[in-house]
């Protein structure tokens, strides 16, 4: 094999390895210019027993800049208007296939009043009532769930729920709700459909 082909092979292998590692697609808080939390939050013991899938119900995003801007905007709205101490989710998933680190998994989220304990809150950026998120976003979320188990954030036998199973809401949207019902760990506890 020529040195040019060897170099190309190494580059392709490096990209493939990065794609296989979900932590490589997690955007840290600093990179999307997160505000610091404004007050105390309730601690949770890891690993958590369930993952809750939501959608943000606003605009979607498809590139790194628009997704980072959306996450920062959501945090600002939730902290200023809703008076939350931080963004309400633990992770947000963009249409670009990137995962945005939000609140620490060891801190209770704020998406389902009275039902946030023992839950990892994952929100897809956008409204998914009529259509599903991008394939890249769905793959990123599934990789994130596997990553959360491997990192001890989620229990091996966690339950997967839609936000609507814990609150009076349409979240995560009808189209996304249909998709996640086919994922591993799905739990029909409180299923509305």
PDB file of C-alpha atoms in Angstrom:
ATOM      1  CA  UNK A   1       0.000   0.000   0.000  1.00  0.00           C
ATOM      2  CA  UNK A   2       1.400   3.422  -0.942  1.00  0.00           C
ATOM      3  CA  UNK A   3       2.045   6.011   1.731  1.00  0.00           C
ATOM      4  CA  UNK A   4      -0.747   8.211   0.294  1.00  0.00           C
ATOM      5  CA  UNK A   5      -3.264   5.359   0.649  1.00  0.00           C
ATOM      6  CA  UNK A   6      -1.980   4.588   4.152  1.00  0.00           C
ATOM      7  CA  UNK A   7      -2.453   8.228   5.140  1.00  0.00           C
ATOM      8  CA  UNK A   8      -5.990   8.239   3.718  1.00  0.00           C
ATOM      9  CA  UNK A   9      -6.781   4.994   5.536  1.00  0.00           C
ATOM     10  CA  UNK A  10      -5.594   6.494   8.845  1.00  0.00           C
ATOM     11  CA  UNK A  11      -7.727   9.617   8.345  1.00  0.00           C
ATOM     12  CA  UNK A  12     -10.847   7.538   7.561  1.00  0.00           C
ATOM     13  CA  UNK A  13     -10.141   5.273  10.545  1.00  0.00           C
ATOM     14  CA  UNK A  14      -9.772   8.291  12.838  1.00  0.00           C
ATOM     15  CA  UNK A  15     -13.124   9.747  11.715  1.00  0.00           C
ATOM     16  CA  UNK A  16     -14.828   6.366  12.090  1.00  0.00           C
ATOM     17  CA  UNK A  17     -13.428   5.954  15.619  1.00  0.00           C
ATOM     18  CA  UNK A  18     -14.625   9.447  16.575  1.00  0.00           C
ATOM     19  CA  UNK A  19     -18.105   8.672  15.208  1.00  0.00           C
ATOM     20  CA  UNK A  20     -18.193   5.452  17.255  1.00  0.00           C
ATOM     21  CA  UNK A  21     -17.460   7.333  20.486  1.00  0.00           C
ATOM     22  CA  UNK A  22     -20.590   9.241  21.579  1.00  0.00           C
ATOM     23  CA  UNK A  23     -18.567  11.465  23.893  1.00  0.00           C
ATOM     24  CA  UNK A  24     -16.942  12.979  20.786  1.00  0.00           C
ATOM     25  CA  UNK A  25     -20.281  14.458  19.703  1.00  0.00           C
ATOM     26  CA  UNK A  26     -21.158  15.914  23.118  1.00  0.00           C
ATOM     27  CA  UNK A  27     -20.778  19.690  23.093  1.00  0.00           C
ATOM     28  CA  UNK A  28     -19.655  20.937  26.538  1.00  0.00           C
ATOM     29  CA  UNK A  29     -21.514  23.795  28.234  1.00  0.00           C
ATOM     30  CA  UNK A  30     -18.584  26.154  27.680  1.00  0.00           C
ATOM     31  CA  UNK A  31     -18.768  25.638  23.917  1.00  0.00           C
ATOM     32  CA  UNK A  32     -22.385  26.807  23.695  1.00  0.00           C
ATOM     33  CA  UNK A  33     -21.679  29.637  26.173  1.00  0.00           C
ATOM     34  CA  UNK A  34     -23.878  28.387  29.010  1.00  0.00           C
ATOM     35  CA  UNK A  35     -24.668  30.708  31.891  1.00  0.00           C
ATOM     36  CA  UNK A  36     -23.663  29.437  35.314  1.00  0.00           C
ATOM     37  CA  UNK A  37     -26.541  28.091  37.444  1.00  0.00           C
ATOM     38  CA  UNK A  38     -28.264  30.835  39.426  1.00  0.00           C
ATOM     39  CA  UNK A  39     -29.199  28.866  42.506  1.00  0.00           C
ATOM     40  CA  UNK A  40     -29.222  25.532  44.267  1.00  0.00           C
ATOM     41  CA  UNK A  41     -30.511  22.385  42.604  1.00  0.00           C
ATOM     42  CA  UNK A  42     -31.656  19.082  44.062  1.00  0.00           C
ATOM     43  CA  UNK A  43     -28.965  16.390  43.968  1.00  0.00           C
ATOM     44  CA  UNK A  44     -29.701  12.915  42.605  1.00  0.00           C
ATOM     45  CA  UNK A  45     -27.782   9.684  43.106  1.00  0.00           C
ATOM     46  CA  UNK A  46     -26.464   7.992  39.986  1.00  0.00           C
ATOM     47  CA  UNK A  47     -27.221   5.793  38.165  1.00  0.00           C
ATOM     48  CA  UNK A  48     -30.717   7.006  37.356  1.00  0.00           C
ATOM     49  CA  UNK A  49     -33.598   4.622  36.765  1.00  0.00           C
ATOM     50  CA  UNK A  50     -35.221   6.247  33.767  1.00  0.00           C
ATOM     51  CA  UNK A  51     -34.574   8.393  30.710  1.00  0.00           C
ATOM     52  CA  UNK A  52     -37.287  10.836  29.687  1.00  0.00           C
ATOM     53  CA  UNK A  53     -37.443  12.033  26.076  1.00  0.00           C
ATOM     54  CA  UNK A  54     -38.877  15.501  25.411  1.00  0.00           C
ATOM     55  CA  UNK A  55     -38.837  18.084  22.656  1.00  0.00           C
ATOM     56  CA  UNK A  56     -38.270  21.801  23.096  1.00  0.00           C
ATOM     57  CA  UNK A  57     -41.333  22.586  20.913  1.00  0.00           C
ATOM     58  CA  UNK A  58     -39.611  25.601  19.316  1.00  0.00           C
ATOM     59  CA  UNK A  59     -37.461  26.032  16.234  1.00  0.00           C
ATOM     60  CA  UNK A  60     -35.287  23.152  15.111  1.00  0.00           C
ATOM     61  CA  UNK A  61     -31.653  23.467  14.080  1.00  0.00           C
ATOM     62  CA  UNK A  62     -29.433  21.710  11.566  1.00  0.00           C
ATOM     63  CA  UNK A  63     -25.934  23.174  11.937  1.00  0.00           C
ATOM     64  CA  UNK A  64     -23.523  23.659  14.819  1.00  0.00           C
ATOM     65  CA  UNK A  65     -24.008  27.422  15.178  1.00  0.00           C
ATOM     66  CA  UNK A  66     -27.810  27.448  15.034  1.00  0.00           C
ATOM     67  CA  UNK A  67     -28.013  24.523  17.486  1.00  0.00           C
ATOM     68  CA  UNK A  68     -25.644  26.189  19.978  1.00  0.00           C
ATOM     69  CA  UNK A  69     -27.652  29.423  19.644  1.00  0.00           C
ATOM     70  CA  UNK A  70     -30.925  27.537  20.246  1.00  0.00           C
ATOM     71  CA  UNK A  71     -29.570  25.844  23.393  1.00  0.00           C
ATOM     72  CA  UNK A  72     -28.333  29.187  24.779  1.00  0.00           C
ATOM     73  CA  UNK A  73     -31.688  30.794  23.962  1.00  0.00           C
ATOM     74  CA  UNK A  74     -33.591  27.990  25.707  1.00  0.00           C
ATOM     75  CA  UNK A  75     -31.409  28.366  28.787  1.00  0.00           C
ATOM     76  CA  UNK A  76     -31.926  32.139  28.869  1.00  0.00           C
ATOM     77  CA  UNK A  77     -35.702  31.769  28.516  1.00  0.00           C
ATOM     78  CA  UNK A  78     -35.931  29.114  31.212  1.00  0.00           C
ATOM     79  CA  UNK A  79     -33.722  30.977  33.673  1.00  0.00           C
ATOM     80  CA  UNK A  80     -35.101  34.501  33.101  1.00  0.00           C
ATOM     81  CA  UNK A  81     -38.767  33.895  32.284  1.00  0.00           C
ATOM     82  CA  UNK A  82     -39.439  30.605  34.083  1.00  0.00           C
ATOM     83  CA  UNK A  83     -37.082  31.360  37.004  1.00  0.00           C
ATOM     84  CA  UNK A  84     -35.301  27.964  36.809  1.00  0.00           C
ATOM     85  CA  UNK A  85     -31.843  27.816  38.365  1.00  0.00           C
ATOM     86  CA  UNK A  86     -30.454  26.400  35.084  1.00  0.00           C
ATOM     87  CA  UNK A  87     -31.639  24.917  31.806  1.00  0.00           C
ATOM     88  CA  UNK A  88     -34.189  22.214  32.642  1.00  0.00           C
ATOM     89  CA  UNK A  89     -32.688  19.334  30.626  1.00  0.00           C
ATOM     90  CA  UNK A  90     -29.582  17.219  31.127  1.00  0.00           C
ATOM     91  CA  UNK A  91     -28.888  16.928  27.394  1.00  0.00           C
ATOM     92  CA  UNK A  92     -30.298  18.429  24.212  1.00  0.00           C
ATOM     93  CA  UNK A  93     -30.027  16.806  20.784  1.00  0.00           C
ATOM     94  CA  UNK A  94     -29.727  18.926  17.644  1.00  0.00           C
ATOM     95  CA  UNK A  95     -30.706  18.109  14.088  1.00  0.00           C
ATOM     96  CA  UNK A  96     -26.977  18.260  13.322  1.00  0.00           C
ATOM     97  CA  UNK A  97     -26.471  14.999  15.251  1.00  0.00           C
ATOM     98  CA  UNK A  98     -24.677  16.702  18.138  1.00  0.00           C
ATOM     99  CA  UNK A  99     -25.591  16.382  21.822  1.00  0.00           C
ATOM    100  CA  UNK A 100     -25.436  19.497  24.004  1.00  0.00           C
ATOM    101  CA  UNK A 101     -24.435  19.073  27.630  1.00  0.00           C
ATOM    102  CA  UNK A 102     -26.868  20.933  29.859  1.00  0.00           C
ATOM    103  CA  UNK A 103     -27.539  20.371  33.558  1.00  0.00           C
ATOM    104  CA  UNK A 104     -25.394  17.760  35.320  1.00  0.00           C
ATOM    105  CA  UNK A 105     -27.069  14.317  35.460  1.00  0.00           C
ATOM    106  CA  UNK A 106     -26.447  14.372  39.226  1.00  0.00           C
ATOM    107  CA  UNK A 107     -28.745  17.427  39.501  1.00  0.00           C
ATOM    108  CA  UNK A 108     -32.502  16.962  39.217  1.00  0.00           C
ATOM    109  CA  UNK A 109     -34.004  18.296  35.987  1.00  0.00           C
ATOM    110  CA  UNK A 110     -37.042  20.560  35.764  1.00  0.00           C
ATOM    111  CA  UNK A 111     -39.178  19.236  32.900  1.00  0.00           C
ATOM    112  CA  UNK A 112     -41.978  17.355  34.698  1.00  0.00           C
ATOM    113  CA  UNK A 113     -43.117  19.040  37.903  1.00  0.00           C
ATOM    114  CA  UNK A 114     -43.211  16.487  40.705  1.00  0.00           C
ATOM    115  CA  UNK A 115     -41.791  13.742  38.450  1.00  0.00           C
ATOM    116  CA  UNK A 116     -38.161  14.726  37.864  1.00  0.00           C
ATOM    117  CA  UNK A 117     -36.522  12.528  40.497  1.00  0.00           C
ATOM    118  CA  UNK A 118     -34.451   9.592  39.209  1.00  0.00           C
ATOM    119  CA  UNK A 119     -34.813  10.830  35.589  1.00  0.00           C
ATOM    120  CA  UNK A 120     -32.309  11.778  32.900  1.00  0.00           C
ATOM    121  CA  UNK A 121     -34.018  14.483  30.807  1.00  0.00           C
ATOM    122  CA  UNK A 122     -33.109  14.459  27.104  1.00  0.00           C
ATOM    123  CA  UNK A 123     -34.743  16.987  24.773  1.00  0.00           C
ATOM    124  CA  UNK A 124     -34.688  17.088  20.991  1.00  0.00           C
ATOM    125  CA  UNK A 125     -34.372  20.677  19.723  1.00  0.00           C
ATOM    126  CA  UNK A 126     -37.513  21.534  17.753  1.00  0.00           C
ATOM    127  CA  UNK A 127     -41.144  20.489  17.455  1.00  0.00           C
ATOM    128  CA  UNK A 128     -41.692  16.849  16.507  1.00  0.00           C
ATOM    129  CA  UNK A 129     -45.457  16.582  16.511  1.00  0.00           C
ATOM    130  CA  UNK A 130     -45.799  16.166  12.732  1.00  0.00           C
ATOM    131  CA  UNK A 131     -42.392  14.864  11.680  1.00  0.00           C
ATOM    132  CA  UNK A 132     -39.527  12.991  13.303  1.00  0.00           C
ATOM    133  CA  UNK A 133     -36.099  14.440  14.075  1.00  0.00           C
ATOM    134  CA  UNK A 134     -33.299  13.901  11.571  1.00  0.00           C
ATOM    135  CA  UNK A 135     -31.710  10.460  11.336  1.00  0.00           C
ATOM    136  CA  UNK A 136     -28.517  12.034  12.708  1.00  0.00           C
ATOM    137  CA  UNK A 137     -30.385  13.330  15.774  1.00  0.00           C
ATOM    138  CA  UNK A 138     -32.089   9.984  16.415  1.00  0.00           C
ATOM    139  CA  UNK A 139     -28.772   8.132  16.135  1.00  0.00           C
ATOM    140  CA  UNK A 140     -27.088  10.649  18.440  1.00  0.00           C
ATOM    141  CA  UNK A 141     -29.797  10.186  21.089  1.00  0.00           C
ATOM    142  CA  UNK A 142     -29.511   6.408  20.965  1.00  0.00           C
ATOM    143  CA  UNK A 143     -25.721   6.651  21.281  1.00  0.00           C
ATOM    144  CA  UNK A 144     -26.183   9.074  24.167  1.00  0.00           C
ATOM    145  CA  UNK A 145     -28.372   6.564  26.016  1.00  0.00           C
ATOM    146  CA  UNK A 146     -25.718   3.864  25.595  1.00  0.00           C
ATOM    147  CA  UNK A 147     -23.039   6.327  26.677  1.00  0.00           C
ATOM    148  CA  UNK A 148     -25.063   7.315  29.760  1.00  0.00           C
ATOM    149  CA  UNK A 149     -25.251   3.660  30.798  1.00  0.00           C
ATOM    150  CA  UNK A 150     -21.514   3.138  30.239  1.00  0.00           C
ATOM    151  CA  UNK A 151     -20.722   6.279  32.274  1.00  0.00           C
ATOM    152  CA  UNK A 152     -22.952   5.245  35.186  1.00  0.00           C
ATOM    153  CA  UNK A 153     -25.490   8.024  34.594  1.00  0.00           C
ATOM    154  CA  UNK A 154     -28.261   5.542  33.720  1.00  0.00           C
ATOM    155  CA  UNK A 155     -28.861   2.121  35.249  1.00  0.00           C
ATOM    156  CA  UNK A 156     -28.354  -0.881  32.957  1.00  0.00           C
ATOM    157  CA  UNK A 157     -32.074  -1.691  33.247  1.00  0.00           C
ATOM    158  CA  UNK A 158     -33.378   1.889  32.941  1.00  0.00           C
ATOM    159  CA  UNK A 159     -36.904   2.641  31.691  1.00  0.00           C
ATOM    160  CA  UNK A 160     -37.399   4.899  28.659  1.00  0.00           C
ATOM    161  CA  UNK A 161     -40.394   7.232  28.770  1.00  0.00           C
ATOM    162  CA  UNK A 162     -41.847  10.078  26.775  1.00  0.00           C
ATOM    163  CA  UNK A 163     -42.308  13.400  28.580  1.00  0.00           C
ATOM    164  CA  UNK A 164     -46.099  13.129  28.136  1.00  0.00           C
ATOM    165  CA  UNK A 165     -46.150  10.045  30.354  1.00  0.00           C
ATOM    166  CA  UNK A 166     -45.117  12.228  33.317  1.00  0.00           C
ATOM    167  CA  UNK A 167     -46.813  15.561  32.567  1.00  0.00           C
ATOM    168  CA  UNK A 168     -49.876  16.969  30.849  1.00  0.00           C
ATOM    169  CA  UNK A 169     -48.009  17.871  27.640  1.00  0.00           C
ATOM    170  CA  UNK A 170     -47.756  16.846  23.978  1.00  0.00           C
ATOM    171  CA  UNK A 171     -43.974  16.518  24.347  1.00  0.00           C
ATOM    172  CA  UNK A 172     -42.046  14.863  22.763  1.00  0.00           C
ATOM    173  CA  UNK A 173     -44.517  15.339  19.886  1.00  0.00           C
ATOM    174  CA  UNK A 174     -46.593  12.618  18.245  1.00  0.00           C
ATOM    175  CA  UNK A 175     -44.031  11.714  15.561  1.00  0.00           C
ATOM    176  CA  UNK A 176     -41.093  11.416  17.955  1.00  0.00           C
ATOM    177  CA  UNK A 177     -43.213   9.592  20.533  1.00  0.00           C
ATOM    178  CA  UNK A 178     -44.031   6.945  17.933  1.00  0.00           C
ATOM    179  CA  UNK A 179     -40.311   6.521  17.145  1.00  0.00           C
ATOM    180  CA  UNK A 180     -39.094   6.136  20.728  1.00  0.00           C
ATOM    181  CA  UNK A 181     -41.733   3.498  21.473  1.00  0.00           C
ATOM    182  CA  UNK A 182     -39.661   1.120  19.332  1.00  0.00           C
ATOM    183  CA  UNK A 183     -36.378   1.798  21.186  1.00  0.00           C
ATOM    184  CA  UNK A 184     -34.824  -0.560  23.743  1.00  0.00           C
ATOM    185  CA  UNK A 185     -35.951  -0.033  27.360  1.00  0.00           C
ATOM    186  CA  UNK A 186     -39.315   1.463  26.300  1.00  0.00           C
ATOM    187  CA  UNK A 187     -41.795   1.462  29.178  1.00  0.00           C
ATOM    188  CA  UNK A 188     -45.503   1.915  28.562  1.00  0.00           C
ATOM    189  CA  UNK A 189     -46.112   3.173  32.113  1.00  0.00           C
ATOM    190  CA  UNK A 190     -48.842   5.777  31.775  1.00  0.00           C
ATOM    191  CA  UNK A 191     -48.848   5.390  27.981  1.00  0.00           C
ATOM    192  CA  UNK A 192     -51.499   7.606  26.432  1.00  0.00           C
ATOM    193  CA  UNK A 193     -51.549   5.982  22.992  1.00  0.00           C
TER     194      UNK A 193
END
